mmCIF file of C-alpha atoms in Angstrom:
data_model
loop_
_atom_site.group_PDB
_atom_site.id
_atom_site.type_symbol
_atom_site.label_atom_id
_atom_site.label_comp_id
_atom_site.label_asym_id
_atom_site.label_seq_id
_atom_site.Cartn_x
_atom_site.Cartn_y
_atom_site.Cartn_z
ATOM 1 C CA MET A 1 -9.328 69.965 53.024
ATOM 2 C CA PRO A 2 -13.113 70.186 52.484
ATOM 3 C CA THR A 3 -14.851 71.251 55.681
ATOM 4 C CA SER A 4 -17.929 73.070 54.480
ATOM 5 C CA ARG A 5 -19.516 73.014 57.913
ATOM 6 C CA SER A 6 -17.852 73.401 61.279
ATOM 7 C CA SER A 7 -18.309 70.776 63.986
ATOM 8 C CA GLN A 8 -20.504 73.241 65.878
ATOM 9 C CA GLU A 9 -22.861 73.417 62.893
ATOM 10 C CA THR A 10 -22.886 69.678 62.204
ATOM 11 C CA PRO A 11 -26.272 68.126 63.054
ATOM 12 C CA GLU A 12 -26.246 65.319 65.587
ATOM 13 C CA ILE A 13 -25.585 61.951 63.962
ATOM 14 C CA THR A 14 -27.077 58.988 65.801
ATOM 15 C CA SER A 15 -27.429 56.623 62.822
ATOM 16 C CA TYR A 16 -25.297 56.057 59.732
ATOM 17 C CA VAL A 17 -25.805 53.861 56.653
ATOM 18 C CA ALA A 18 -23.032 53.263 54.091
ATOM 19 C CA ILE A 19 -23.936 52.070 50.594
ATOM 20 C CA GLY A 20 -21.765 51.302 47.577
ATOM 21 C CA ASP A 21 -19.291 48.756 46.241
ATOM 22 C CA SER A 22 -15.953 47.250 47.349
ATOM 23 C CA PHE A 23 -14.548 50.675 48.282
ATOM 24 C CA THR A 24 -17.236 51.047 50.953
ATOM 25 C CA GLU A 25 -17.348 47.369 51.890
ATOM 26 C CA GLY A 26 -13.718 47.857 52.904
ATOM 27 C CA LEU A 27 -11.823 45.319 50.826
ATOM 28 C CA ASN A 28 -8.241 44.587 51.824
ATOM 29 C CA ASP A 29 -8.568 46.176 55.256
ATOM 30 C CA PRO A 30 -8.774 43.143 57.586
ATOM 31 C CA GLY A 31 -11.297 43.583 60.385
ATOM 32 C CA PRO A 32 -11.294 42.134 63.896
ATOM 33 C CA ASP A 33 -14.008 39.589 63.023
ATOM 34 C CA GLY A 34 -12.102 38.048 60.120
ATOM 35 C CA GLY A 35 -13.964 40.085 57.504
ATOM 36 C CA PHE A 36 -13.168 43.526 56.148
ATOM 37 C CA ALA A 37 -13.316 46.827 58.013
ATOM 38 C CA GLY A 38 -12.583 49.754 55.672
ATOM 39 C CA TRP A 39 -12.998 53.506 55.792
ATOM 40 C CA ALA A 40 -16.767 53.341 56.465
ATOM 41 C CA ASP A 41 -16.285 51.239 59.608
ATOM 42 C CA ARG A 42 -13.525 53.627 60.659
ATOM 43 C CA LEU A 43 -15.758 56.647 59.999
ATOM 44 C CA ALA A 44 -18.538 55.034 62.017
ATOM 45 C CA ARG A 45 -16.103 54.681 64.906
ATOM 46 C CA LEU A 46 -15.147 58.364 64.670
ATOM 47 C CA LEU A 47 -18.828 59.313 64.659
ATOM 48 C CA ALA A 48 -19.528 56.999 67.581
ATOM 49 C CA GLU A 49 -16.781 58.614 69.645
ATOM 50 C CA GLN A 50 -18.810 61.835 69.528
ATOM 51 C CA ARG A 51 -21.716 60.023 71.212
ATOM 52 C CA PRO A 52 -22.244 58.858 74.820
ATOM 53 C CA MET A 53 -21.968 55.225 75.845
ATOM 54 C CA THR A 54 -25.136 53.228 76.477
ATOM 55 C CA GLY A 55 -25.773 51.111 79.547
ATOM 56 C CA SER A 56 -24.883 48.011 77.526
ATOM 57 C CA GLY A 57 -21.386 49.296 76.824
ATOM 58 C CA HIS A 58 -22.045 50.318 73.214
ATOM 59 C CA TYR A 59 -21.730 53.751 71.724
ATOM 60 C CA ASP A 60 -25.064 55.477 71.128
ATOM 61 C CA LEU A 61 -24.684 55.286 67.344
ATOM 62 C CA ARG A 62 -26.337 52.769 65.047
ATOM 63 C CA TYR A 63 -24.467 51.754 61.911
ATOM 64 C CA ALA A 64 -25.265 49.652 58.830
ATOM 65 C CA ASN A 65 -23.060 48.877 55.832
ATOM 66 C CA LEU A 66 -24.974 47.603 52.796
ATOM 67 C CA ALA A 67 -22.087 47.832 50.315
ATOM 68 C CA VAL A 68 -21.137 44.790 48.240
ATOM 69 C CA ARG A 69 -18.023 44.424 46.112
ATOM 70 C CA GLY A 70 -18.382 44.580 42.341
ATOM 71 C CA ARG A 71 -21.741 46.313 42.357
ATOM 72 C CA LEU A 72 -22.569 48.642 39.467
ATOM 73 C CA LEU A 73 -24.505 51.858 40.003
ATOM 74 C CA ASP A 74 -27.848 50.443 38.849
ATOM 75 C CA GLN A 75 -27.433 47.455 41.171
ATOM 76 C CA ILE A 76 -26.728 49.760 44.111
ATOM 77 C CA ALA A 77 -29.781 51.833 43.183
ATOM 78 C CA ALA A 78 -31.977 48.728 42.941
ATOM 79 C CA GLU A 79 -30.679 46.746 45.946
ATOM 80 C CA GLN A 80 -29.377 49.249 48.502
ATOM 81 C CA VAL A 81 -31.024 52.628 47.935
ATOM 82 C CA PRO A 82 -34.586 51.395 48.675
ATOM 83 C CA GLN A 83 -33.517 50.317 52.177
ATOM 84 C CA ILE A 84 -32.754 53.926 53.139
ATOM 85 C CA ALA A 85 -36.458 54.802 53.206
ATOM 86 C CA GLN A 86 -37.050 52.170 55.875
ATOM 87 C CA MET A 87 -33.970 53.011 57.948
ATOM 88 C CA GLN A 88 -34.333 56.838 57.909
ATOM 89 C CA PRO A 89 -30.723 57.444 59.083
ATOM 90 C CA ASP A 90 -29.176 60.751 60.085
ATOM 91 C CA LEU A 91 -26.320 60.143 57.625
ATOM 92 C CA VAL A 92 -25.941 58.173 54.398
ATOM 93 C CA SER A 93 -22.697 57.830 52.460
ATOM 94 C CA ILE A 94 -22.788 56.710 48.851
ATOM 95 C CA CYS A 95 -19.859 56.009 46.564
ATOM 96 C CA ALA A 96 -21.095 54.494 43.314
ATOM 97 C CA GLY A 97 -20.394 54.581 39.611
ATOM 98 C CA GLY A 98 -16.695 53.751 39.778
ATOM 99 C CA ASN A 99 -17.184 50.227 38.440
ATOM 100 C CA ASP A 100 -19.320 51.665 35.639
ATOM 101 C CA ILE A 101 -16.649 54.207 34.688
ATOM 102 C CA LEU A 102 -14.027 51.432 34.481
ATOM 103 C CA ARG A 103 -16.058 49.549 31.883
ATOM 104 C CA PRO A 104 -15.150 50.074 28.201
ATOM 105 C CA GLY A 105 -17.550 52.350 26.374
ATOM 106 C CA SER A 106 -19.139 53.793 29.507
ATOM 107 C CA ASP A 107 -20.300 57.414 29.356
ATOM 108 C CA PRO A 108 -19.526 59.488 32.490
ATOM 109 C CA ASP A 109 -22.337 61.905 31.598
ATOM 110 C CA ASP A 110 -24.861 59.067 31.609
ATOM 111 C CA VAL A 111 -23.442 57.528 34.804
ATOM 112 C CA ALA A 112 -23.665 60.908 36.543
ATOM 113 C CA GLU A 113 -27.281 61.348 35.487
ATOM 114 C CA ARG A 114 -28.182 57.980 36.997
ATOM 115 C CA PHE A 115 -26.184 58.809 40.132
ATOM 116 C CA GLU A 116 -28.217 61.988 40.592
ATOM 117 C CA GLN A 117 -31.417 59.985 40.239
ATOM 118 C CA ALA A 118 -30.227 57.782 43.110
ATOM 119 C CA VAL A 119 -29.400 60.883 45.167
ATOM 120 C CA THR A 120 -32.921 62.278 44.713
ATOM 121 C CA ARG A 121 -34.339 58.989 46.021
ATOM 122 C CA ILE A 122 -32.104 59.070 49.110
ATOM 123 C CA THR A 123 -32.278 62.700 50.240
ATOM 124 C CA PRO A 124 -35.915 62.689 51.492
ATOM 125 C CA HIS A 125 -35.001 59.863 53.891
ATOM 126 C CA ALA A 126 -31.575 60.957 55.178
ATOM 127 C CA GLY A 127 -30.554 63.823 57.403
ATOM 128 C CA ARG A 128 -27.312 64.287 55.462
ATOM 129 C CA LEU A 129 -25.745 62.679 52.416
ATOM 130 C CA LEU A 130 -22.001 62.269 51.878
ATOM 131 C CA ILE A 131 -20.578 61.499 48.426
ATOM 132 C CA PHE A 132 -17.055 60.827 47.145
ATOM 133 C CA THR A 133 -15.158 61.877 44.062
ATOM 134 C CA GLY A 134 -13.140 59.267 42.201
ATOM 135 C CA PHE A 135 -9.419 58.756 42.790
ATOM 136 C CA ASP A 136 -6.801 60.337 40.557
ATOM 137 C CA THR A 137 -5.362 57.368 38.619
ATOM 138 C CA ARG A 138 -2.446 59.160 36.960
ATOM 139 C CA GLU A 139 0.093 56.961 38.777
ATOM 140 C CA THR A 140 -1.762 53.676 38.204
ATOM 141 C CA PRO A 141 -0.764 51.459 35.247
ATOM 142 C CA VAL A 142 -3.599 50.900 32.737
ATOM 143 C CA LEU A 143 -6.126 52.866 34.810
ATOM 144 C CA LYS A 144 -4.240 56.101 34.150
ATOM 145 C CA HIS A 145 -5.779 56.046 30.665
ATOM 146 C CA LEU A 146 -9.207 56.468 32.267
ATOM 147 C CA ARG A 147 -8.175 59.636 34.090
ATOM 148 C CA GLY A 148 -10.137 61.897 31.741
ATOM 149 C CA LYS A 149 -13.363 59.933 32.236
ATOM 150 C CA ILE A 150 -12.923 59.995 36.000
ATOM 151 C CA ALA A 151 -12.288 63.749 35.965
ATOM 152 C CA THR A 152 -15.449 64.313 33.918
ATOM 153 C CA TYR A 153 -17.472 62.190 36.327
ATOM 154 C CA ASN A 154 -15.995 64.082 39.277
ATOM 155 C CA ALA A 155 -17.039 67.416 37.763
ATOM 156 C CA HIS A 156 -20.597 66.110 37.560
ATOM 157 C CA LEU A 157 -20.443 64.846 41.155
ATOM 158 C CA ARG A 158 -19.381 68.258 42.457
ATOM 159 C CA ALA A 159 -22.238 69.902 40.529
ATOM 160 C CA ILE A 160 -24.693 67.357 41.964
ATOM 161 C CA ALA A 161 -23.391 68.118 45.450
ATOM 162 C CA ASP A 162 -23.944 71.838 44.883
ATOM 163 C CA ARG A 163 -27.485 71.308 43.609
ATOM 164 C CA HIS A 164 -28.503 69.063 46.518
ATOM 165 C CA ASP A 165 -26.365 70.559 49.319
ATOM 166 C CA LEU A 166 -24.357 67.367 49.847
ATOM 167 C CA ALA A 167 -21.107 66.876 51.746
ATOM 168 C CA VAL A 168 -18.203 65.852 49.505
ATOM 169 C CA ALA A 169 -15.092 63.864 50.394
ATOM 170 C CA ASP A 170 -12.744 64.861 47.584
ATOM 171 C CA VAL A 171 -10.428 61.872 47.301
ATOM 172 C CA TRP A 172 -9.245 63.106 43.875
ATOM 173 C CA ALA A 173 -7.458 65.938 45.722
ATOM 174 C CA LEU A 174 -6.172 63.702 48.545
ATOM 175 C CA ARG A 175 -2.434 63.738 47.858
ATOM 176 C CA SER A 176 -1.558 61.156 50.502
ATOM 177 C CA VAL A 177 -3.279 58.332 48.587
ATOM 178 C CA ARG A 178 -0.979 58.887 45.621
ATOM 179 C CA ASP A 179 1.615 57.062 47.712
ATOM 180 C CA ARG A 180 1.925 53.370 46.849
ATOM 181 C CA ARG A 181 1.540 52.497 50.544
ATOM 182 C CA ALA A 182 -2.067 53.715 50.474
ATOM 183 C CA TRP A 183 -2.937 50.777 48.210
ATOM 184 C CA SER A 184 -3.005 47.034 48.663
ATOM 185 C CA GLU A 185 -1.165 44.619 46.387
ATOM 186 C CA ASP A 186 -3.944 44.585 43.797
ATOM 187 C CA ARG A 187 -3.647 48.397 43.317
ATOM 188 C CA LEU A 188 -7.435 48.534 42.985
ATOM 189 C CA HIS A 189 -8.315 48.618 46.685
ATOM 190 C CA LEU A 190 -6.922 50.640 49.545
ATOM 191 C CA SER A 191 -4.547 49.319 52.174
ATOM 192 C CA PRO A 192 -5.509 49.653 55.868
ATOM 193 C CA GLU A 193 -3.576 52.932 56.035
ATOM 194 C CA GLY A 194 -5.300 54.131 52.872
ATOM 195 C CA HIS A 195 -8.697 53.373 54.381
ATOM 196 C CA GLU A 196 -7.691 55.316 57.490
ATOM 197 C CA ARG A 197 -6.762 58.361 55.387
ATOM 198 C CA VAL A 198 -10.130 58.261 53.597
ATOM 199 C CA ALA A 199 -11.998 57.882 56.903
ATOM 200 C CA GLN A 200 -10.228 60.961 58.232
ATOM 201 C CA LEU A 201 -11.077 62.891 55.056
ATOM 202 C CA ALA A 202 -14.732 61.815 55.263
ATOM 203 C CA ALA A 203 -14.972 62.827 58.917
ATOM 204 C CA ARG A 204 -13.500 66.248 58.235
ATOM 205 C CA SER A 205 -15.879 66.692 55.309
ATOM 206 C CA LEU A 206 -18.707 66.274 57.832
ATOM 207 C CA GLY A 207 -17.135 68.636 60.376
ATOM 208 C CA VAL A 208 -16.255 65.738 62.699
ATOM 209 C CA PRO A 209 -12.867 65.829 64.505
ATOM 210 C CA ALA A 210 -10.300 63.472 62.963
ATOM 211 C CA GLY A 211 -6.597 63.094 62.297
ATOM 212 C CA ASP A 212 -4.856 64.679 59.341
ATOM 213 C CA PRO A 213 -5.429 62.634 56.159
ATOM 214 C CA GLU A 214 -2.496 64.444 54.547
ATOM 215 C CA ALA A 215 -0.010 63.614 57.309
ATOM 216 C CA PRO A 216 3.408 62.855 55.747
ATOM 217 C CA TRP A 217 4.342 59.236 55.159
ATOM 218 C CA PRO A 218 7.528 57.940 56.816
ATOM 219 C CA PRO A 219 10.585 58.152 54.557
ATOM 220 C CA THR A 220 11.306 55.092 52.454
ATOM 221 C CA ALA A 221 13.974 54.057 49.967
ATOM 222 C CA PRO A 222 12.921 54.687 46.333
ATOM 223 C CA HIS A 223 12.486 51.748 43.975
ATOM 224 C CA THR A 224 14.822 51.385 41.023
ATOM 225 C CA PRO A 225 13.339 51.351 37.494
ATOM 226 C CA ALA A 226 14.115 47.628 37.246
ATOM 227 C CA GLU A 227 12.283 46.925 40.505
ATOM 228 C CA LEU A 228 9.272 48.929 39.322
ATOM 229 C CA ARG A 229 9.156 46.977 36.043
ATOM 230 C CA ARG A 230 9.256 43.652 37.885
ATOM 231 C CA GLU A 231 6.500 44.790 40.244
ATOM 232 C CA ASN A 232 4.321 45.935 37.340
ATOM 233 C CA ILE A 233 4.751 42.636 35.501
ATOM 234 C CA GLN A 234 3.911 40.639 38.617
ATOM 235 C CA TRP A 235 0.887 42.857 39.339
ATOM 236 C CA ALA A 236 -0.428 42.451 35.785
ATOM 237 C CA ARG A 237 -0.082 38.669 35.952
ATOM 238 C CA GLU A 238 -1.531 38.235 39.440
ATOM 239 C CA PHE A 239 -4.270 40.886 39.548
ATOM 240 C CA LEU A 240 -4.880 42.752 36.280
ATOM 241 C CA LEU A 241 -5.370 39.790 33.951
ATOM 242 C CA PRO A 242 -7.820 37.972 36.281
ATOM 243 C CA TRP A 243 -9.729 41.263 36.734
ATOM 244 C CA VAL A 244 -10.000 41.737 32.965
ATOM 245 C CA GLY A 245 -10.976 38.094 32.545
ATOM 246 C CA ARG A 246 -13.873 38.423 34.980
ATOM 247 C CA ARG A 247 -15.216 41.384 33.041
ATOM 248 C CA LEU A 248 -14.944 39.583 29.719
ATOM 249 C CA ARG A 249 -16.880 36.654 31.199
ATOM 250 C CA GLY A 250 -19.497 38.946 32.777
ATOM 251 C CA GLU A 251 -18.547 37.792 36.264
ATOM 252 C CA SER A 252 -18.364 39.902 39.405
ATOM 253 C CA SER A 253 -16.305 39.538 42.553
ATOM 254 C CA GLY A 254 -19.550 40.233 44.403
ATOM 255 C CA ASP A 255 -21.444 37.235 43.035
ATOM 256 C CA HIS A 256 -22.921 35.337 46.016
ATOM 257 C CA VAL A 257 -21.689 38.047 48.470
ATOM 258 C CA SER A 258 -24.157 39.751 50.813
ATOM 259 C CA ALA A 259 -23.904 42.928 52.872
ATOM 260 C CA LYS A 260 -21.633 42.553 55.902
ATOM 261 C CA ARG A 261 -23.787 44.705 58.225
ATOM 262 C CA PRO A 262 -27.334 44.743 56.800
ATOM 263 C CA GLU A 263 -29.128 46.223 59.825
ATOM 264 C CA LEU A 264 -28.683 49.388 61.844
ATOM 265 C CA GLU A 265 -26.963 48.181 65.006
ATOM 266 C CA LEU A 266 -25.172 49.858 67.883
ATOM 267 C CA LEU A 267 -21.387 49.945 67.739
#
């Protein structure tokens, strides 16, 4: 598990800004307010628990989440990255480029170059920067064919992290999210338990105490080949085909969606 710095060496984090797409927005992890929570909200809570309470009953940690579903890397760089200079947070997390990699004809070398440009714009205004590798899609129908592109992009991300001294949450190596229960019905977004595993991984990557993201799943009865075929057909009809259709029409699930937590506010 990546823990490049111990908790004793981890600088104090009093403010945290999360930027990115649906992964960071927290899709398919229902929140207490009727919206979505997600790993970033869960990480913010873990960070907040390291801080004292204020007189108003809040934790002494300010948190903003600027992520919006469907956003491509250039959109994140244009809409979200510039806000970091104004906020000047102790920690920024960025997960971006995944939607670009999923597009036909995309070049992971080019996406990585643009990702590094975004990183160089963020680092002067953030105490620390946390990035994420892409998931291993070898068990995912259709997306498993993109595994090579994702691996190439991940290699670039690790090199970028080395060059800029960034923290890395290596979700590619996170074995627990290879379990079907880590994913929601659409197989594109994490389930609540999947988000919790990623939050724990992210916290440990920062040297912050957290549970074990690789804790064993409870035993479950295996699916028969016939059951798996039926599930795959239903998934393709209900989720894959509409997803492909949106891309062919140039539509995004994030059209007319704004950031859920646009300002740094106390938890």
